[in-house]
mmCIF file of C-alpha atoms in Angstrom:
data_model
loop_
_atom_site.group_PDB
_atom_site.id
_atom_site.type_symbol
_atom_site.label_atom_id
_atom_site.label_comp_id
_atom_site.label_asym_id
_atom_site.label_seq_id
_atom_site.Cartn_x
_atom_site.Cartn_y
_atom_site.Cartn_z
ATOM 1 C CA UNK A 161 0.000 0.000 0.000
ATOM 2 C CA UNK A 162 0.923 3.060 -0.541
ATOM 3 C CA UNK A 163 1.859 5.922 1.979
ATOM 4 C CA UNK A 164 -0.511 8.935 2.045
ATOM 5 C CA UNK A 165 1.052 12.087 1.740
ATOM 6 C CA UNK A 166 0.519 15.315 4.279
ATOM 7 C CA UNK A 167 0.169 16.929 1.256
ATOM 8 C CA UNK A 168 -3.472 18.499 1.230
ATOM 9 C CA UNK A 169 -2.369 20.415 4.460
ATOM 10 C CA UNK A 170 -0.503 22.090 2.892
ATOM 11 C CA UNK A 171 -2.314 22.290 -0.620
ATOM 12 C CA UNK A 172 -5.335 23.708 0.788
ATOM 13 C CA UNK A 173 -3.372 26.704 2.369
ATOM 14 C CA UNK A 174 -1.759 27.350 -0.923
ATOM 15 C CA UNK A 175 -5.714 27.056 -2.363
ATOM 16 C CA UNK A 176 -6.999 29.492 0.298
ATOM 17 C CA UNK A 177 -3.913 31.857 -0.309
ATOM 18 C CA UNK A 178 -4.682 31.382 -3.638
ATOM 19 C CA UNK A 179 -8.408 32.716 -3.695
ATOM 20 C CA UNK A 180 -7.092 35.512 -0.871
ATOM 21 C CA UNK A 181 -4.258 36.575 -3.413
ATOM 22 C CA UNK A 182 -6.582 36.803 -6.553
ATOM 23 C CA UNK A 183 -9.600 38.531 -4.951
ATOM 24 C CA UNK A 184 -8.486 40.494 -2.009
ATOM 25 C CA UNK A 185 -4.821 41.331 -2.358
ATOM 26 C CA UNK A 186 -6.084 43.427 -5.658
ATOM 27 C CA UNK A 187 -8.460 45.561 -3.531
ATOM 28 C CA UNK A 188 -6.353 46.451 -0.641
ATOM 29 C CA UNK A 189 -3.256 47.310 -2.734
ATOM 30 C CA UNK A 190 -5.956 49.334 -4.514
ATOM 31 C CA UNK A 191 -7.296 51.050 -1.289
ATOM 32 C CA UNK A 192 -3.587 51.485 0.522
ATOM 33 C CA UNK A 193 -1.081 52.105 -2.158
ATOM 34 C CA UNK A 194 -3.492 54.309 -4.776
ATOM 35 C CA UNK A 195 -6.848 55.382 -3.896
ATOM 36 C CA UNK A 196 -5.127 56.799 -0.614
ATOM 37 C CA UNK A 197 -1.932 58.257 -1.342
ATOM 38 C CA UNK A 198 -3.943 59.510 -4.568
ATOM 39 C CA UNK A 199 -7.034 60.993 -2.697
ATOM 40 C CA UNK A 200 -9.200 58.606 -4.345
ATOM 41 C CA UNK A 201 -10.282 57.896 -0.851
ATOM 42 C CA UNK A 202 -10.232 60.242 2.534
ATOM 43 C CA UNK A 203 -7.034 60.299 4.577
ATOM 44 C CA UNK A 204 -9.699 59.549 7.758
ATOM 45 C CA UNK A 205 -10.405 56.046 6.273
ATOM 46 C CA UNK A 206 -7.426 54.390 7.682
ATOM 47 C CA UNK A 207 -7.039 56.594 10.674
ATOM 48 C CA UNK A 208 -5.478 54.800 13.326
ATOM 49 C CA UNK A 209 -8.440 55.038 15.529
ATOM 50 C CA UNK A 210 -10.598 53.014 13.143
ATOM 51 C CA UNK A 211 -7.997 50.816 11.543
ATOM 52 C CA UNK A 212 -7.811 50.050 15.637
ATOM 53 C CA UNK A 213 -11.358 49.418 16.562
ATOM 54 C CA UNK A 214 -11.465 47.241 13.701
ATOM 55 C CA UNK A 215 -8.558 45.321 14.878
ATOM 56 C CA UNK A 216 -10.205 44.780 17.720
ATOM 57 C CA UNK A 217 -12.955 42.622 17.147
ATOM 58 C CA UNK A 218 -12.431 39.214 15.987
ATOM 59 C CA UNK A 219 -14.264 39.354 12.540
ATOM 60 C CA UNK A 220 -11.514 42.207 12.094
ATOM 61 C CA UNK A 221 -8.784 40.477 13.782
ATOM 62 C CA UNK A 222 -10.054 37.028 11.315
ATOM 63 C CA UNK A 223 -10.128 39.613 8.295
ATOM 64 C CA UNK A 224 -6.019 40.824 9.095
ATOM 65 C CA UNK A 225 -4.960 37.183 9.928
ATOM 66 C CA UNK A 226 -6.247 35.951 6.591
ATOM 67 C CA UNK A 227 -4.712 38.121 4.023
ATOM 68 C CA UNK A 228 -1.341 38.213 5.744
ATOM 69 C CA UNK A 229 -1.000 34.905 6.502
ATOM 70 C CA UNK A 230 -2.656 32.891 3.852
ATOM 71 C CA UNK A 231 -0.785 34.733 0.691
ATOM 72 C CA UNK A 232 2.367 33.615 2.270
ATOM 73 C CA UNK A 233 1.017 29.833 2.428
ATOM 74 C CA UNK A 234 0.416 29.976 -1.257
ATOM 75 C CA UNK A 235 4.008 31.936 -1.813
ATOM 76 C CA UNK A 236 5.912 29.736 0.025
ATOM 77 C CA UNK A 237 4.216 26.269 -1.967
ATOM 78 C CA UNK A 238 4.241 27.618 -5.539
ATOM 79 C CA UNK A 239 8.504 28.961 -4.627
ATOM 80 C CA UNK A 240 9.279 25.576 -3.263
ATOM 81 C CA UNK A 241 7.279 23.533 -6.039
ATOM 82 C CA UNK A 242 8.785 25.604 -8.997
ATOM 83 C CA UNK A 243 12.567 25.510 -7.356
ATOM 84 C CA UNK A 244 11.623 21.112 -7.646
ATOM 85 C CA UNK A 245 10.502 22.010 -11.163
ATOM 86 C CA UNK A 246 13.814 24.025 -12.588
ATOM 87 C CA UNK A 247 15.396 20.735 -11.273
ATOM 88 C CA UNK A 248 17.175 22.804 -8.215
ATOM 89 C CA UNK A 249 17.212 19.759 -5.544
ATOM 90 C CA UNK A 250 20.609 21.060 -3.423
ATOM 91 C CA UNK A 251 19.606 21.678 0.129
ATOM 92 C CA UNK A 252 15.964 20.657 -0.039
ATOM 93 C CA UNK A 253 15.474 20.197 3.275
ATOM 94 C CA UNK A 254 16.876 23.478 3.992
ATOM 95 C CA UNK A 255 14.107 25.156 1.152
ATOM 96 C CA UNK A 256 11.593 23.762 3.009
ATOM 97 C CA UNK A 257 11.817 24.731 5.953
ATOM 98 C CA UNK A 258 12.518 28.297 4.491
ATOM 99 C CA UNK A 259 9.769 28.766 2.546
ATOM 100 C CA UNK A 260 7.155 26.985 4.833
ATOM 101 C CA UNK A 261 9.313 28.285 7.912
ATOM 102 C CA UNK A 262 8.871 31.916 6.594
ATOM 103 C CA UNK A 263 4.896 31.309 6.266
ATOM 104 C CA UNK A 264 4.436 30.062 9.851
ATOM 105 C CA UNK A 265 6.557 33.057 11.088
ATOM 106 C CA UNK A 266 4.357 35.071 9.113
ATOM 107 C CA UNK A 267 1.119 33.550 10.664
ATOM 108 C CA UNK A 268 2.397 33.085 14.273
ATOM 109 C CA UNK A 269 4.087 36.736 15.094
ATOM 110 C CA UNK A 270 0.813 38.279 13.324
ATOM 111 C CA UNK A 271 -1.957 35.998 15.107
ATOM 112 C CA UNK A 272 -0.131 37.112 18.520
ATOM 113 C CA UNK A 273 -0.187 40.671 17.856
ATOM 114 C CA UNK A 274 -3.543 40.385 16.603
ATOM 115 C CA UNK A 275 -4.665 38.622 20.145
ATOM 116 C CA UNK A 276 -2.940 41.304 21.643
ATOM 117 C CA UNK A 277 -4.889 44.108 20.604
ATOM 118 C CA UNK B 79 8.013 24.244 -58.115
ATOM 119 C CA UNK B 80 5.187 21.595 -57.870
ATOM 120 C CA UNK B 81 5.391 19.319 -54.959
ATOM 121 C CA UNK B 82 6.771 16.363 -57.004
ATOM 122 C CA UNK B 83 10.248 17.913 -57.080
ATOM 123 C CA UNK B 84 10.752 19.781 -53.091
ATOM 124 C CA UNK B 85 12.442 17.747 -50.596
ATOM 125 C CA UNK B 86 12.218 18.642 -47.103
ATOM 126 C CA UNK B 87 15.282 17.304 -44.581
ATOM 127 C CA UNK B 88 14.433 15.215 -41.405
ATOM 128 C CA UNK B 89 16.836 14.206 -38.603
ATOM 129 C CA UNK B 90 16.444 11.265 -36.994
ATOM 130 C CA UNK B 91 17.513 10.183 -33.634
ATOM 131 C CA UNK B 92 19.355 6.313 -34.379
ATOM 132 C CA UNK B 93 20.371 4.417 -31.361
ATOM 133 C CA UNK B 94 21.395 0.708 -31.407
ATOM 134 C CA UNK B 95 21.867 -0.650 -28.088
ATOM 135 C CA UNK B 96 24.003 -3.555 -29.431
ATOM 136 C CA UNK B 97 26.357 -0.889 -30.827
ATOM 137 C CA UNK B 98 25.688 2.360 -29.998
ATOM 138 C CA UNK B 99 27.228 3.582 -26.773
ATOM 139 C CA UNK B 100 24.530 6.942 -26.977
ATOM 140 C CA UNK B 101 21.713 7.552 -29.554
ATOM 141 C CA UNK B 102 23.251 10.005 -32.643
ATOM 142 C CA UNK B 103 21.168 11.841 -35.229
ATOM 143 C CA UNK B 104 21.125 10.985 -38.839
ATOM 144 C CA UNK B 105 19.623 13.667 -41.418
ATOM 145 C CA UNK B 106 17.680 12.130 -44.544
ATOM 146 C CA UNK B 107 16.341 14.045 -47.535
ATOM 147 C CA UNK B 108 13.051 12.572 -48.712
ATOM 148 C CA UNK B 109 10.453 13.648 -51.250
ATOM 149 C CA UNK B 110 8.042 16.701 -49.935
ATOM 150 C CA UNK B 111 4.282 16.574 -50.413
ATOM 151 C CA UNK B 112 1.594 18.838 -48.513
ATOM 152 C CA UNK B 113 -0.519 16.377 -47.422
ATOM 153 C CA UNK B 114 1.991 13.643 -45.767
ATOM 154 C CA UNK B 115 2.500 13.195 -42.555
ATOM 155 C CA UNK B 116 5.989 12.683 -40.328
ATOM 156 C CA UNK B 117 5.082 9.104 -39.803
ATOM 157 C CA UNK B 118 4.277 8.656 -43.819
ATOM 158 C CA UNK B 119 8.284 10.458 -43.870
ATOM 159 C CA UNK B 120 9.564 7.877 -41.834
ATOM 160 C CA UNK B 121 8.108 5.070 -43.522
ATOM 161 C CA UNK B 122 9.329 6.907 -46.650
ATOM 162 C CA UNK B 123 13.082 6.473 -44.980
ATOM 163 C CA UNK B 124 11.985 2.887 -44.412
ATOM 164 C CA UNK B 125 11.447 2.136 -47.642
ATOM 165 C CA UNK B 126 13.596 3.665 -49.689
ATOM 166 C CA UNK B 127 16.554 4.669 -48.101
ATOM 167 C CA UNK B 128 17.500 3.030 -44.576
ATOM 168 C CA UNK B 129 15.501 -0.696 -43.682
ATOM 169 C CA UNK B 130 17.435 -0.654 -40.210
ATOM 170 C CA UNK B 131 15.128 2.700 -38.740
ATOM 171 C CA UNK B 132 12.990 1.297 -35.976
ATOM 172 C CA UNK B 133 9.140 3.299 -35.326
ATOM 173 C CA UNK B 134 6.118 2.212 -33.765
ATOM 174 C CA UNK B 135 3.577 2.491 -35.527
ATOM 175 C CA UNK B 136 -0.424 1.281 -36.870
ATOM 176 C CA UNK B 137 -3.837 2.907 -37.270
ATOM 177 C CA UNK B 138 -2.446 6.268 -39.407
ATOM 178 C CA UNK B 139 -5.443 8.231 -37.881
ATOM 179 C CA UNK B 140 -4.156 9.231 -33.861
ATOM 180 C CA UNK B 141 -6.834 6.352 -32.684
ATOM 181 C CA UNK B 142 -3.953 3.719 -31.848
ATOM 182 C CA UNK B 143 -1.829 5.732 -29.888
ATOM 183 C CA UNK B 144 1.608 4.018 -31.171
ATOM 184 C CA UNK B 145 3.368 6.684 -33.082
ATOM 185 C CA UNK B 146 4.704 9.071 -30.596
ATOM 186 C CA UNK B 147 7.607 10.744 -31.360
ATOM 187 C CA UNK B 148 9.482 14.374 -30.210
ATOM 188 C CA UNK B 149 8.841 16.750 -33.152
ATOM 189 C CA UNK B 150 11.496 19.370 -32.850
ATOM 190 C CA UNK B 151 11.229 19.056 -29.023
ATOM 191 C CA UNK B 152 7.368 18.587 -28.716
ATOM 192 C CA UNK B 153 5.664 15.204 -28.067
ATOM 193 C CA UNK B 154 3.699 14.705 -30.665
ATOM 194 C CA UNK B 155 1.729 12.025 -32.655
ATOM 195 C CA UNK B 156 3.629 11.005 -35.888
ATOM 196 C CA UNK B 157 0.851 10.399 -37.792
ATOM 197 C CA UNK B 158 -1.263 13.421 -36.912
ATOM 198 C CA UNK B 159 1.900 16.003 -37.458
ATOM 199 C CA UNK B 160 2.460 17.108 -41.139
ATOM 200 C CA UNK B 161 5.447 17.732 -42.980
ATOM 201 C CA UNK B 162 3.359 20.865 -44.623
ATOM 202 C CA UNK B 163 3.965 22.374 -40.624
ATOM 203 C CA UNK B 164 7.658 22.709 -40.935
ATOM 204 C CA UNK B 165 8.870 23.034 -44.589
ATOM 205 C CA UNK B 166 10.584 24.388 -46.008
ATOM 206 C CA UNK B 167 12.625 23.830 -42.187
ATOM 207 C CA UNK B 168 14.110 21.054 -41.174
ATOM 208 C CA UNK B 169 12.008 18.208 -38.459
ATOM 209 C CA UNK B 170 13.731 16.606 -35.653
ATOM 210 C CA UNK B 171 11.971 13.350 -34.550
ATOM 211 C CA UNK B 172 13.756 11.890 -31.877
ATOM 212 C CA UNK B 173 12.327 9.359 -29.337
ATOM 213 C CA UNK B 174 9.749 10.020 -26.325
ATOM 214 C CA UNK B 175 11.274 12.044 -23.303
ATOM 215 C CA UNK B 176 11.756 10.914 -19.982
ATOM 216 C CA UNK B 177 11.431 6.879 -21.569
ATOM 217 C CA UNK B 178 13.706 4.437 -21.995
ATOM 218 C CA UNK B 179 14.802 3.458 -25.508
ATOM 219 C CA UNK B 180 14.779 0.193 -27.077
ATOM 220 C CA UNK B 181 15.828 0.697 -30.317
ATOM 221 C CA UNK B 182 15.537 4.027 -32.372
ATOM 222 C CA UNK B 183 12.332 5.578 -31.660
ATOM 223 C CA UNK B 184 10.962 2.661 -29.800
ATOM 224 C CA UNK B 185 10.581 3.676 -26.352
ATOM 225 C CA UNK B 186 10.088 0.372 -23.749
ATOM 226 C CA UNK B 187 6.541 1.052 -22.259
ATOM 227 C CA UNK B 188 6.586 -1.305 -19.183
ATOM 228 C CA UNK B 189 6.527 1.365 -16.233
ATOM 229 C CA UNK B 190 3.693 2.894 -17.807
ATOM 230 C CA UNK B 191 1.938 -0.636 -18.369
ATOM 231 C CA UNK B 192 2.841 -1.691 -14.807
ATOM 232 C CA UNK B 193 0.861 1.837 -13.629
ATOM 233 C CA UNK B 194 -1.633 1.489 -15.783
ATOM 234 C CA UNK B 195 -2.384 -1.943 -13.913
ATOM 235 C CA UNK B 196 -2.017 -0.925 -10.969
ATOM 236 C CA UNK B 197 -5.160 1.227 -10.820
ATOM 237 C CA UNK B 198 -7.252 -1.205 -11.733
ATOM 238 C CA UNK B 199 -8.239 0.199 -15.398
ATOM 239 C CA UNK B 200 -11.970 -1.393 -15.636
ATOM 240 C CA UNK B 201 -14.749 -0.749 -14.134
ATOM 241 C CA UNK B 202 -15.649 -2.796 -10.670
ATOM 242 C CA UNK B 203 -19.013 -3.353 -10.996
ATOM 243 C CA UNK B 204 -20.374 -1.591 -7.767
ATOM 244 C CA UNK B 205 -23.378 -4.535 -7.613
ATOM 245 C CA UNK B 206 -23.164 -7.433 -8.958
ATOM 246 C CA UNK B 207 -26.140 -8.146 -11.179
ATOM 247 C CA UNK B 208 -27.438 -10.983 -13.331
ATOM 248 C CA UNK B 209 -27.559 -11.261 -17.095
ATOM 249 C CA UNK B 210 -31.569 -11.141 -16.254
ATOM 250 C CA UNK B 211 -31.757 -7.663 -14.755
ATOM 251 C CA UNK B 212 -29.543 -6.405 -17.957
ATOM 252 C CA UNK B 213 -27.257 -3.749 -18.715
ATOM 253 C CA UNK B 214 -26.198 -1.233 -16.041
ATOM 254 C CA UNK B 215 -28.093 2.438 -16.898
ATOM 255 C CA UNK B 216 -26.358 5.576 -17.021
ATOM 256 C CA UNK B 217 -28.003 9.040 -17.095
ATOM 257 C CA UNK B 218 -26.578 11.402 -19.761
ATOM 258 C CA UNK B 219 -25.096 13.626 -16.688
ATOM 259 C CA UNK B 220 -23.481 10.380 -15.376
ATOM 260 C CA UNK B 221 -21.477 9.970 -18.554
ATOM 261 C CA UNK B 222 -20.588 13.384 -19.202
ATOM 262 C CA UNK B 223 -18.597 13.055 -15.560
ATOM 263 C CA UNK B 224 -16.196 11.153 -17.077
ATOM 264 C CA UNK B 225 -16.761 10.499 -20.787
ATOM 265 C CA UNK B 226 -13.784 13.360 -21.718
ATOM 266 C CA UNK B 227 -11.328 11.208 -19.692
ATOM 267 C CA UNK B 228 -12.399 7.792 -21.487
ATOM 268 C CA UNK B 229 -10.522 9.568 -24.663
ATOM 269 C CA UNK B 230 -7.415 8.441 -23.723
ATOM 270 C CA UNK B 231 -5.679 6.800 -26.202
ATOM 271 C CA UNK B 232 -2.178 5.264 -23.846
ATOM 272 C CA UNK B 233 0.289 7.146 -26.249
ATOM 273 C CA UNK B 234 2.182 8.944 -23.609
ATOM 274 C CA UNK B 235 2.921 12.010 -24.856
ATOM 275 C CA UNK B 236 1.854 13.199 -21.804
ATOM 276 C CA UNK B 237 4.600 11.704 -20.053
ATOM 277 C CA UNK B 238 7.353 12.787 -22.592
ATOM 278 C CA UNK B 239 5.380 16.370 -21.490
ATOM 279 C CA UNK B 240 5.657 15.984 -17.987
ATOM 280 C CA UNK B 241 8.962 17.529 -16.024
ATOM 281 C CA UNK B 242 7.989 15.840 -12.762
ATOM 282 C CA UNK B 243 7.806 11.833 -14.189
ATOM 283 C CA UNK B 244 10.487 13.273 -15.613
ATOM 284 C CA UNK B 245 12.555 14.124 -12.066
ATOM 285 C CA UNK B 246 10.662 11.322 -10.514
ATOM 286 C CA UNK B 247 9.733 8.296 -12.308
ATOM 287 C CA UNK B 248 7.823 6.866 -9.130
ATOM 288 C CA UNK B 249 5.033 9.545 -10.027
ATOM 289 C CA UNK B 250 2.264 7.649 -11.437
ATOM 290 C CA UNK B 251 2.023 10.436 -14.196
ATOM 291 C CA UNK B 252 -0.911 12.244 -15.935
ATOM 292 C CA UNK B 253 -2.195 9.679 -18.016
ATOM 293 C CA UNK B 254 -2.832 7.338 -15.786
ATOM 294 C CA UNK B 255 -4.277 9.320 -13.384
ATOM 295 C CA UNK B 256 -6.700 11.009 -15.561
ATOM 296 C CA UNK B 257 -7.601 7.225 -16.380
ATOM 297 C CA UNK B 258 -8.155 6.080 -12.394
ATOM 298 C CA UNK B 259 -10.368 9.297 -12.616
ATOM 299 C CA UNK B 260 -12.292 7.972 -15.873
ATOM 300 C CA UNK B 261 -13.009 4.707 -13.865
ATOM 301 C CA UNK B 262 -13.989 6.661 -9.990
ATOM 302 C CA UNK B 263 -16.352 9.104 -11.736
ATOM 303 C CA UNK B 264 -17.933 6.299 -13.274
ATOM 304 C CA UNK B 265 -21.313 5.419 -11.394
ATOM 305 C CA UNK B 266 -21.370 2.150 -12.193
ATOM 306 C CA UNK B 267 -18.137 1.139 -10.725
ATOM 307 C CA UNK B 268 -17.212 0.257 -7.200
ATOM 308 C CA UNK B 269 -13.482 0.513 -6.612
ATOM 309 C CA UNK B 270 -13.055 3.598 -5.889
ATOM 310 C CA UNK B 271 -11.807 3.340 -2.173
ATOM 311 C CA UNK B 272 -8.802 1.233 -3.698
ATOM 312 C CA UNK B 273 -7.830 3.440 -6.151
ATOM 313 C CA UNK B 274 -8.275 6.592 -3.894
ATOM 314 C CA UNK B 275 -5.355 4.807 -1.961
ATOM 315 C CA UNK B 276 -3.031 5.542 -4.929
ATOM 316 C CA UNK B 277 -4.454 9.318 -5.459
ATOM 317 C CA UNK B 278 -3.611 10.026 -2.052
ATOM 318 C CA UNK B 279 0.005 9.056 -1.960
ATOM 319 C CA UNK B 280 3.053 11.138 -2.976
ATOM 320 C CA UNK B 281 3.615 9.147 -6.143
ATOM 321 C CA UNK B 282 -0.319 9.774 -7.201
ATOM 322 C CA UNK B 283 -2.013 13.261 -7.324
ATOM 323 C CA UNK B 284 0.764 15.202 -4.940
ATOM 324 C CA UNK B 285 3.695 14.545 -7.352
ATOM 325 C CA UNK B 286 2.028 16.784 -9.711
ATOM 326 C CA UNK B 287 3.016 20.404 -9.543
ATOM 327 C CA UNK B 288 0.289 21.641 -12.171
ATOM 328 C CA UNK B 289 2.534 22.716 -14.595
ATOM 329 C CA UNK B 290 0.139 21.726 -17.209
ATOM 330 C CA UNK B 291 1.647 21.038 -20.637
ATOM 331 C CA UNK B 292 0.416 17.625 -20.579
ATOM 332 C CA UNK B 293 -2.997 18.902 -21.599
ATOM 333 C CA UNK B 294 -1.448 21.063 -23.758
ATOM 334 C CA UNK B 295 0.231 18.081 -25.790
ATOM 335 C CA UNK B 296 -2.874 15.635 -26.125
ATOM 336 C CA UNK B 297 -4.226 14.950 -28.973
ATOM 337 C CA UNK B 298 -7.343 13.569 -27.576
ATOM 338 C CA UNK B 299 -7.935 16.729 -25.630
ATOM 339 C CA UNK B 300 -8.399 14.741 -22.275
ATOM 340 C CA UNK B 301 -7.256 17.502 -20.327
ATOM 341 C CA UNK B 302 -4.539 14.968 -17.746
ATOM 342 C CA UNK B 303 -4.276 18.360 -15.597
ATOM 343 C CA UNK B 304 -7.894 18.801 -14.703
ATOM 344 C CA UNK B 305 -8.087 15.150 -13.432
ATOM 345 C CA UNK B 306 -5.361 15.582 -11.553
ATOM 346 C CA UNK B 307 -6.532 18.369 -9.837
ATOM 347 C CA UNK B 308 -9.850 17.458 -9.313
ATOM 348 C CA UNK B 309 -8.589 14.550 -7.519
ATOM 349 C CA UNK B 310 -6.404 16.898 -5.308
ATOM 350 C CA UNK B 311 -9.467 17.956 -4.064
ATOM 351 C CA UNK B 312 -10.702 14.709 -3.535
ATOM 352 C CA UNK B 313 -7.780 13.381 -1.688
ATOM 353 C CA UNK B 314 -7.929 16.834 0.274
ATOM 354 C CA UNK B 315 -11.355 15.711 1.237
ATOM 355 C CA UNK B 316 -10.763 12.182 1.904
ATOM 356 C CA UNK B 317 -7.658 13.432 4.415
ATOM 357 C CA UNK B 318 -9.371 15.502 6.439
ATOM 358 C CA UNK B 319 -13.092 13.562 6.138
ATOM 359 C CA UNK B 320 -11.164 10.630 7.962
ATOM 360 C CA UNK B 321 -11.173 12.637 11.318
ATOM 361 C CA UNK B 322 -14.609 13.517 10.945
ATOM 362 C CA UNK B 323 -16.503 10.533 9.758
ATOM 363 C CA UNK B 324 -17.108 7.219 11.703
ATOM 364 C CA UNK B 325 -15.126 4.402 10.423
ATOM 365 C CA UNK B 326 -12.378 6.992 8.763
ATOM 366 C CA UNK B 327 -12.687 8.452 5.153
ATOM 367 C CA UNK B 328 -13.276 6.718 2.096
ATOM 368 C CA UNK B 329 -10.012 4.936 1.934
ATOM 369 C CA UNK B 330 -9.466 4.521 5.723
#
């Protein structure tokens, strides 16, 4: 018999980053590094105050963890698959951990100072 | 010019294991006419100019699935590619990537027989019926679930296409997966907890990193990729079902 692999753990981050990537990574580049700095939008619509409140609650605290942490997920699989597919095998082991290391880092020191808040 | 007098060059890959310490390329100029194909240039050779070239070949109409060659780097069925595509260039044919060769183009097929076994390629009936009750009925939905992946025609261009069974000839490769698919999306069949035992493992769906270009290169339009993927989901379902359902998931 063959083994099972761990693998959908980690596919189905890189699926959710995915869907987080292509639907809300568009918008909030659109609200923080245009409409803003371009007056699209008011300067008072990411006021600390508010950007605070909402970091507050956990739907806003859910919304934060999400798009920071899930992108990564789907970074770090889709680097680590394509170094495998230009045939770069030297320190594997070492890639992994990088790539998914860099992922959980970038979930864990977020979801604390999200709790924190 | 009229066709009867343009030549067009082709460069085949020779290897003879008996003397041949690494396959070499031999260039051959053979009559050009618009409507022949690379496998009707190759039988040309053949014929008329070298009896010791080796093919595989037999229905002349990309049904059999025999005839595939690389075609200046591309897997690609012989008999479906025409010379009219490259003249007045020069074709490469070489042998299938990522295959072992037997003789010239004649790649040796047993690793993708022996996976092509292994998933049980036929459908398990799910109940067992008797001659009396008749044939097994299948809605028109039912067989448009997997009547795409029922195309396949075995030629394994999709493997010469594939960089992973490429890097790791464990992985049970596109083909064959989009074939266990065929067979587990069929409703009559019954085997599907077996085969899901292969999906789930490294060498089945998670050795594919969706690069695609087997879809790209079949000429049956089976679409290997979206098989593969679908079935990502279902072994993503399957390995987290197990923890939820009594008795574990489908394939324990």
């Amino acid at each position: 018999m063959m083994k099972r692999s761990n693998e959908p753990v980690f596919w189905s981050l890189f699926g959710a980053g995915g869907v987080v990537a292509a639907f809300l990574l568009p918008m909030l580049i659109f609200i923080t590094g245009i409409a803003l700095p371009l007056g699209i939008l008011p300067p008072e619509a990411l006021a600390y105050d508010r950007i605070h409140s909402f970091a507050s609650g956990w739907p806003g605290k859910l919304f934060l963890l999400a798009v920071i942490s899930l992108p990564l997920w789907q970074s770090a699989h889709r680097i680590f698959l394509s170094l495998h597919d230009l045939g770069i095998h030297r320190g594997r082991e070492f890639c992994r951990w990088l790539c998914y290391g860099t992922a959980l880092l970038g979930t864990l020191i977020p979801l604390i100072l999200l709790i924190r808040i | 010019m009229t066709d009867i007098e343009k030549t067009i060059e082709i460069e085949v890959m020779r290897y003879h294991p008996e003397q041949d310490a690494s396959p070499v390329f031999k260039t051959y100029r053979i009559p050009y006419a618009s409507d022949q194909s690379v496998l009707q240039g190759l039988q040309y050779i053949k014929d008329y100019i070298d009896g010791t070239l080796s093919f595989r070949w037999s229905c002349r109409m990309a049904i059999c699935g025999s005839c595939g060659v690389m075609i200046n780097n591309q897997p690609k069925l012989s008999c479906k590619t025409f010379l009219r595509d490259y003249y007045p260039g020069k074709i490469r044919v070489e042998a299938l990537q990522h295959l072992p060769i037997e003789r010239d183009l004649v790649i040796d097929a047993t690793d993708f027989i022996n996976k092509l076994e292994s998933i049980k390629p036929y459908i398990v009936p799910r109940e067992a019926r008797s001659l009396e009750q008749g044939e097994y009925l299948q809605t028109p939905e039912q067989l448009a679930r997997y009547e795409q992946f029922s195309s396949c025609i075995n030629c394994m261009l999709c493997y010469a296409a594939c960089p992973q069974y490429g890097l790791k000839p464990e992985f049970t490769g596109p083909g064959v997966l989009a074939l266990l698919h065929r067979y587990n999306a069929d409703s009559r069949d019954g085997a599907r907890a077996d085969r899901m035992q292969i999906v789930n493992a490294e060498e089945g769906v998670w050795g594919c990193t969706l690069v695609g270009y087997c879809s790209e290169v079949c000429p049956k339009q089976v679409d290997p990729a979206a098989a593969v993927n679908r079935n990502k989901v279902n072994s993503t379902l399957d390995y987290f079902l197990r923890f939820l359902m009594p008795g574990g998931g489908e394939s324990g």
